[in-house]
Short mmCIF file of C-alpha atoms in Angstrom, two decimals:
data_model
loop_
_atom_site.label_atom_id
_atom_site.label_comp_id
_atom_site.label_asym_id
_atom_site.label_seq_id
_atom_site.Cartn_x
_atom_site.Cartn_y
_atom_site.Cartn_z
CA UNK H 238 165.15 27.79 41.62
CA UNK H 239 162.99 26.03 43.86
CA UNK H 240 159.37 25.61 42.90
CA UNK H 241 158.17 26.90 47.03
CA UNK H 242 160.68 29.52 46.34
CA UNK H 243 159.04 30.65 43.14
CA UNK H 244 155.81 30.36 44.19
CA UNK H 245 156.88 32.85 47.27
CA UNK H 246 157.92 35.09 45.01
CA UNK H 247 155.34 35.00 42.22
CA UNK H 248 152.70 35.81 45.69
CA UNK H 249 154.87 38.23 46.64
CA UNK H 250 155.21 40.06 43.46
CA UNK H 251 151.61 40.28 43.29
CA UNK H 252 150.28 41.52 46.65
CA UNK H 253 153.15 44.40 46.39
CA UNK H 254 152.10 45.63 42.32
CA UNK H 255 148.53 45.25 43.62
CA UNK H 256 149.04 48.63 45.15
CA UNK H 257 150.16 50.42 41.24
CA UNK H 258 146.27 50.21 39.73
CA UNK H 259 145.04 51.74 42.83
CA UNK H 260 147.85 54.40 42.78
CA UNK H 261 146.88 55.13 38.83
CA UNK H 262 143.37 55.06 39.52
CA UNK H 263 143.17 57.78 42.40
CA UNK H 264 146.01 59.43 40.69
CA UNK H 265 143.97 59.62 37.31
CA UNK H 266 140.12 60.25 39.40
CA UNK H 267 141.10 62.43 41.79
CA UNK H 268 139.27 60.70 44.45
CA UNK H 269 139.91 58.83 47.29
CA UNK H 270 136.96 59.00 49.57
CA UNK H 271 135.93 55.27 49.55
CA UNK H 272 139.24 54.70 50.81
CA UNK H 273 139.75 54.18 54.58
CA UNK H 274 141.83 56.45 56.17
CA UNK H 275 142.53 53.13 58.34
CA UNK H 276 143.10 50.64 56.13
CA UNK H 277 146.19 52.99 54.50
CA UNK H 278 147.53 53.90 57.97
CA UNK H 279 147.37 50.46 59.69
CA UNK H 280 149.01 49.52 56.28
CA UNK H 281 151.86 51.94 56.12
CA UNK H 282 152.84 51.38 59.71
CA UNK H 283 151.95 47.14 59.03
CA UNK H 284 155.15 47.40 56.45
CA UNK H 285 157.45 49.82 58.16
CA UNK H 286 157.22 46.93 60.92
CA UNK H 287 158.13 44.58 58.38
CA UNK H 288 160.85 46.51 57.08
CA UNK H 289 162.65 46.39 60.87
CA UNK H 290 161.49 43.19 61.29
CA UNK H 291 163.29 42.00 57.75
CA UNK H 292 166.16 44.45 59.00
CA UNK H 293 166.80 42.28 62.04
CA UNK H 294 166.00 38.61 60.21
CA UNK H 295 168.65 39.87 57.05
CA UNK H 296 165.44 38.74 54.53
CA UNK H 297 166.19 40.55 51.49
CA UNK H 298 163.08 39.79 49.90
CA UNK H 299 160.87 40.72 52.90
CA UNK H 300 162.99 43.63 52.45
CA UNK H 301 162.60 44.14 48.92
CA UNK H 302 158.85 43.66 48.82
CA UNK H 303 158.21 46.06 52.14
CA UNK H 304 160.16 49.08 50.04
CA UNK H 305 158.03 48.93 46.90
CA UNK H 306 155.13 48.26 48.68
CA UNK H 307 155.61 51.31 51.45
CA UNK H 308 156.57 53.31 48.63
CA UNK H 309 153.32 52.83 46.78
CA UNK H 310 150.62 52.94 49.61
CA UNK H 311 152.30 56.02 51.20
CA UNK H 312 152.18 57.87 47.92
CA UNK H 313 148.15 56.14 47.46
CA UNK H 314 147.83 57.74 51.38
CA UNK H 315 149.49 61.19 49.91
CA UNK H 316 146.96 61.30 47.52
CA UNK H 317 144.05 60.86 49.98
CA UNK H 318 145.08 63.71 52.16
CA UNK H 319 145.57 66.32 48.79
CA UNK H 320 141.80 65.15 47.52
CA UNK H 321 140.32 64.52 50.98
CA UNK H 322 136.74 66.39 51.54
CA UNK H 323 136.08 68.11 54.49
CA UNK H 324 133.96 66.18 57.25
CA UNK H 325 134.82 62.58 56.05
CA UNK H 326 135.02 60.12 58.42
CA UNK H 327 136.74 55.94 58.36
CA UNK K 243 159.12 34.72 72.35
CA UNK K 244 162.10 36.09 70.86
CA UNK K 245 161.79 39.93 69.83
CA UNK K 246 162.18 39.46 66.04
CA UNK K 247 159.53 37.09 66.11
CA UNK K 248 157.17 39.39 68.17
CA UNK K 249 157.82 41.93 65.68
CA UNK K 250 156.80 39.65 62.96
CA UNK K 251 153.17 38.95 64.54
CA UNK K 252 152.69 42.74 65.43
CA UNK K 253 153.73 43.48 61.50
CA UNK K 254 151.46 40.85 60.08
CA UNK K 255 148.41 41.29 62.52
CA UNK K 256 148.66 45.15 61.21
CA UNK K 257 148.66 44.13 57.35
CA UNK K 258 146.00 41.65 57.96
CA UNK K 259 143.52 43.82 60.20
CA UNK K 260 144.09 46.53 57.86
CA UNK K 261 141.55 45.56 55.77
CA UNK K 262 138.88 45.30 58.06
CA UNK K 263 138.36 49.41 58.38
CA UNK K 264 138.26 49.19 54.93
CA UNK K 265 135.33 46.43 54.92
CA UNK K 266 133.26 48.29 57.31
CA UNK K 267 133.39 51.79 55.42
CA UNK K 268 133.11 50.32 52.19
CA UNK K 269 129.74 48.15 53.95
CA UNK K 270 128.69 51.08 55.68
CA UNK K 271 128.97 53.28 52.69
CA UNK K 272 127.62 51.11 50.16
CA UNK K 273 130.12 53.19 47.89
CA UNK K 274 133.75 51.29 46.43
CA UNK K 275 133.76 53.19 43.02
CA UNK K 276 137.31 54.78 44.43
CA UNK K 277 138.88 51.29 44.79
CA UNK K 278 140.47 49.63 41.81
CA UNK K 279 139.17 46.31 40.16
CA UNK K 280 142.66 45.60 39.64
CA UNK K 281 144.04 46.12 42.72
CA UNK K 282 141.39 43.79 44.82
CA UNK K 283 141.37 40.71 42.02
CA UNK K 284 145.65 41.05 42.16
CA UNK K 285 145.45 40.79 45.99
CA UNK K 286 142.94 38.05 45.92
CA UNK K 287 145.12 36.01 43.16
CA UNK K 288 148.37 36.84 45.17
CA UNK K 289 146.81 35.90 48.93
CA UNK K 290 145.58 32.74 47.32
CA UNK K 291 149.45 32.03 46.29
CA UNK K 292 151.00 33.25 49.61
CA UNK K 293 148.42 30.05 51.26
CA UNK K 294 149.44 27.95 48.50
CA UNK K 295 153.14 28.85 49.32
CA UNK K 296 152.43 28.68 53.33
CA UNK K 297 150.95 24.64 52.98
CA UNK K 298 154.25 23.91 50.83
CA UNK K 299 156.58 25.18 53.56
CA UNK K 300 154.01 24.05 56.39
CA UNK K 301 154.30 27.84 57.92
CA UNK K 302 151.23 28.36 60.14
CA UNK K 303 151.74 32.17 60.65
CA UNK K 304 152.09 32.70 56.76
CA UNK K 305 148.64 30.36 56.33
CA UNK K 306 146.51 31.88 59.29
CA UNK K 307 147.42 35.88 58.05
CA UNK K 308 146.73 35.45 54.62
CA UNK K 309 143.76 33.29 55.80
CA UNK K 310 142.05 36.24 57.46
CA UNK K 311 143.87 38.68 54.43
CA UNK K 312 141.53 36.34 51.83
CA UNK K 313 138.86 36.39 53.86
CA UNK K 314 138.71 40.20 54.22
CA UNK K 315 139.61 40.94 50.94
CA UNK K 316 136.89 38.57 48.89
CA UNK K 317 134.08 40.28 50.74
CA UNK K 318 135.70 43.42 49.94
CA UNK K 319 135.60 42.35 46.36
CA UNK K 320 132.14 41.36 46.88
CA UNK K 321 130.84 44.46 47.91
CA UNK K 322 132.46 46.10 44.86
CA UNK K 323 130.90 43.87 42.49
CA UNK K 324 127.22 44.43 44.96
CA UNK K 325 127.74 48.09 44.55
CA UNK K 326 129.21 48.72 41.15
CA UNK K 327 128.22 51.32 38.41
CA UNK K 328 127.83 50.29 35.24
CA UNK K 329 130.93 51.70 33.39
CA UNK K 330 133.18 51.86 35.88
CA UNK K 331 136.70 51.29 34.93
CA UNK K 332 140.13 51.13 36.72
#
Protein backbone atom coordinates (compact mmCIF):
# COMPACT_ATOMS: atom_id res chain seq x y z
CA UNK A 1 0.00 0.00 0.00
CA UNK A 2 0.87 3.40 -0.66
CA UNK A 3 2.60 5.38 2.05
CA UNK A 4 -0.24 8.78 1.33
CA UNK A 5 -2.70 6.01 1.38
CA UNK A 6 -1.63 4.74 4.77
CA UNK A 7 -1.11 7.78 6.22
CA UNK A 8 -4.99 8.63 5.16
CA UNK A 9 -5.97 5.89 6.83
CA UNK A 10 -3.86 5.82 10.00
CA UNK A 11 -5.62 9.88 10.34
CA UNK A 12 -8.63 8.51 9.64
CA UNK A 13 -8.65 5.73 12.04
CA UNK A 14 -7.87 8.09 14.66
CA UNK A 15 -10.25 11.06 14.41
CA UNK A 16 -13.21 8.29 14.12
CA UNK A 17 -11.93 5.99 17.62
CA UNK A 18 -11.39 9.45 19.13
CA UNK A 19 -15.09 9.46 19.73
CA UNK A 20 -14.89 5.63 21.99
CA UNK A 21 -13.01 7.37 25.29
CA UNK A 22 -15.52 10.04 25.26
CA UNK A 23 -18.39 7.49 24.78
CA UNK A 24 -16.78 5.32 27.91
CA UNK A 25 -16.21 8.27 29.86
CA UNK A 26 -19.86 9.83 29.87
CA UNK A 27 -21.07 6.33 29.73
CA UNK A 28 -19.03 5.41 32.99
CA UNK A 29 -19.66 9.40 34.79
CA UNK A 30 -22.90 9.91 33.99
CA UNK A 31 -22.35 13.36 32.91
CA UNK A 32 -22.38 15.24 30.00
CA UNK A 33 -22.93 18.83 30.84
CA UNK A 34 -19.57 20.30 29.61
CA UNK A 35 -20.54 18.96 26.42
CA UNK A 36 -22.13 21.28 23.82
CA UNK A 37 -25.31 20.45 22.76
CA UNK A 38 -23.82 22.11 19.41
CA UNK A 39 -20.79 20.72 18.91
CA UNK A 40 -22.68 16.95 18.93
CA UNK A 41 -25.51 18.20 16.66
CA UNK A 42 -23.47 20.19 14.07
CA UNK A 43 -21.39 16.90 14.29
CA UNK A 44 -24.02 14.30 13.73
CA UNK A 45 -25.60 16.17 10.87
CA UNK A 46 -21.52 17.20 9.63
CA UNK A 47 -21.23 13.14 9.00
CA UNK A 48 -24.66 12.21 7.80
CA UNK A 49 -23.58 14.85 4.99
CA UNK A 50 -20.59 12.95 4.51
CA UNK A 51 -22.21 9.76 4.38
CA UNK A 52 -24.45 11.11 1.10
CA UNK A 53 -21.72 12.87 -0.01
CA UNK A 54 -19.40 9.43 0.05
CA UNK A 55 -22.77 7.78 -1.26
CA UNK A 56 -22.64 9.84 -4.43
CA UNK A 57 -18.49 9.90 -4.83
CA UNK A 58 -18.61 5.63 -4.27
CA UNK A 59 -15.61 6.38 -1.37
CA UNK A 60 -15.78 3.42 0.69
CA UNK A 61 -13.59 4.66 3.22
CA UNK A 62 -15.32 8.07 3.58
CA UNK A 63 -18.03 5.68 3.91
CA UNK A 64 -16.59 3.45 6.32
CA UNK A 65 -15.22 6.10 8.63
CA UNK A 66 -18.71 8.33 8.55
CA UNK A 67 -20.65 4.91 9.92
CA UNK A 68 -18.42 4.29 12.94
CA UNK A 69 -18.05 7.68 13.58
CA UNK A 70 -22.08 8.61 13.37
CA UNK A 71 -22.57 5.60 15.26
CA UNK A 72 -20.45 6.71 18.18
CA UNK A 73 -21.29 10.52 18.54
CA UNK A 74 -25.05 9.79 18.17
CA UNK A 75 -24.92 7.26 20.96
CA UNK A 76 -22.26 10.13 23.00
CA UNK A 77 -25.47 12.70 21.96
CA UNK A 78 -28.00 9.83 23.42
CA UNK A 79 -26.28 9.95 26.44
CA UNK A 80 -26.42 13.76 26.85
CA UNK A 81 -30.13 13.94 26.49
CA UNK A 82 -30.74 10.77 29.30
CA UNK A 83 -28.20 12.78 31.89
CA UNK A 84 -29.05 16.31 30.71
CA UNK A 85 -29.99 18.82 33.79
CA UNK A 86 -32.74 20.95 33.55
CA UNK A 87 -32.00 24.71 32.50
CA UNK A 88 -28.61 24.03 30.69
CA UNK A 89 -27.81 26.01 28.02
CA UNK A 90 -24.73 25.61 24.74
CA UNK B 1 -19.64 23.82 -8.69
CA UNK B 2 -20.77 20.43 -9.19
CA UNK B 3 -23.36 19.16 -6.44
CA UNK B 4 -21.17 16.39 -4.93
CA UNK B 5 -18.59 18.78 -4.42
CA UNK B 6 -20.94 21.37 -2.74
CA UNK B 7 -21.97 18.69 -0.53
CA UNK B 8 -18.46 18.02 0.41
CA UNK B 9 -17.78 21.79 1.63
CA UNK B 10 -21.25 21.96 3.45
CA UNK B 11 -20.16 18.39 5.22
CA UNK B 12 -16.70 19.55 6.13
CA UNK B 13 -17.54 23.26 7.11
CA UNK B 14 -20.15 21.41 9.64
CA UNK B 15 -17.37 18.97 11.16
CA UNK B 16 -14.96 21.76 11.33
CA UNK B 17 -17.27 24.59 12.93
CA UNK B 18 -18.49 22.04 15.19
CA UNK B 19 -16.01 22.59 17.50
CA UNK B 20 -16.28 26.08 17.94
CA UNK B 21 -19.73 25.82 20.25
CA UNK B 22 -17.79 23.58 22.04
CA UNK B 23 -14.77 26.19 22.57
CA UNK B 24 -17.00 28.90 23.65
CA UNK B 25 -19.00 26.80 26.38
CA UNK B 26 -16.09 25.09 27.53
CA UNK B 27 -14.34 29.10 27.72
CA UNK B 28 -17.38 30.42 29.02
CA UNK B 29 -17.78 27.73 31.57
CA UNK B 30 -14.38 27.39 32.68
CA UNK B 31 -15.58 23.66 33.30
CA UNK B 32 -14.17 20.51 30.66
CA UNK B 33 -14.04 17.78 33.45
CA UNK B 34 -16.94 15.93 31.15
CA UNK B 35 -14.61 15.79 28.09
CA UNK B 36 -12.13 12.97 27.76
CA UNK B 37 -8.24 13.44 27.78
CA UNK B 38 -8.24 10.78 25.35
CA UNK B 39 -10.56 11.81 23.06
CA UNK B 40 -9.02 15.59 22.51
CA UNK B 41 -5.06 14.31 22.41
CA UNK B 42 -6.46 11.34 19.65
CA UNK B 43 -8.12 14.15 17.62
CA UNK B 44 -5.19 16.42 17.91
CA UNK B 45 -2.66 13.42 16.85
CA UNK B 46 -5.15 12.34 14.04
CA UNK B 47 -5.87 16.20 12.60
CA UNK B 48 -2.14 16.61 12.64
CA UNK B 49 -1.98 13.33 10.23
CA UNK B 50 -5.04 14.27 8.06
CA UNK B 51 -2.58 17.86 7.25
CA UNK B 52 0.29 15.68 6.94
CA UNK B 53 -1.77 13.47 4.50
CA UNK B 54 -3.46 16.74 2.75
CA UNK B 55 0.43 18.36 1.83
CA UNK B 56 1.30 14.73 0.39
CA UNK B 57 -1.69 14.71 -1.97
CA UNK B 58 -1.55 18.67 -2.34
CA UNK B 59 -5.52 18.73 -1.37
CA UNK B 60 -6.31 22.30 -0.23
CA UNK B 61 -9.85 21.52 1.13
CA UNK B 62 -8.43 18.50 3.24
CA UNK B 63 -5.42 21.11 4.57
CA UNK B 64 -7.64 24.30 5.21
CA UNK B 65 -10.56 22.01 7.34
CA UNK B 66 -8.32 20.23 9.40
CA UNK B 67 -6.39 23.56 9.63
CA UNK B 68 -9.25 25.30 11.43
CA UNK B 69 -10.21 21.45 13.09
CA UNK B 70 -6.38 21.79 14.82
CA UNK B 71 -6.78 25.04 15.56
CA UNK B 72 -10.09 24.61 17.45
CA UNK B 73 -9.29 21.59 18.97
CA UNK B 74 -5.62 22.58 20.65
CA UNK B 75 -7.27 25.46 22.43
CA UNK B 76 -9.88 23.14 23.41
CA UNK B 77 -7.17 20.99 24.82
CA UNK B 78 -5.76 23.97 26.35
CA UNK B 79 -8.53 24.95 28.28
CA UNK B 80 -8.76 21.40 29.67
CA UNK B 81 -5.34 21.32 30.81
CA UNK B 82 -6.13 25.47 32.25
CA UNK B 83 -9.10 24.09 34.02
CA UNK B 84 -8.28 20.61 35.18
CA UNK B 85 -8.81 18.90 38.64
CA UNK B 86 -6.28 17.21 40.05
CA UNK B 87 -7.28 13.49 39.70
CA UNK B 88 -9.22 13.58 36.95
CA UNK B 89 -9.14 10.58 34.80
CA UNK B 90 -10.74 9.43 31.47
Amino acid sequence: MEFTTTLGLIAGSLTTIAYLPQLIKTWKSKSADDLSWSMLITLCVGIVLWLVYGSYVHDIPVICANVVTLILSSIILGLKIRYKRSGELG
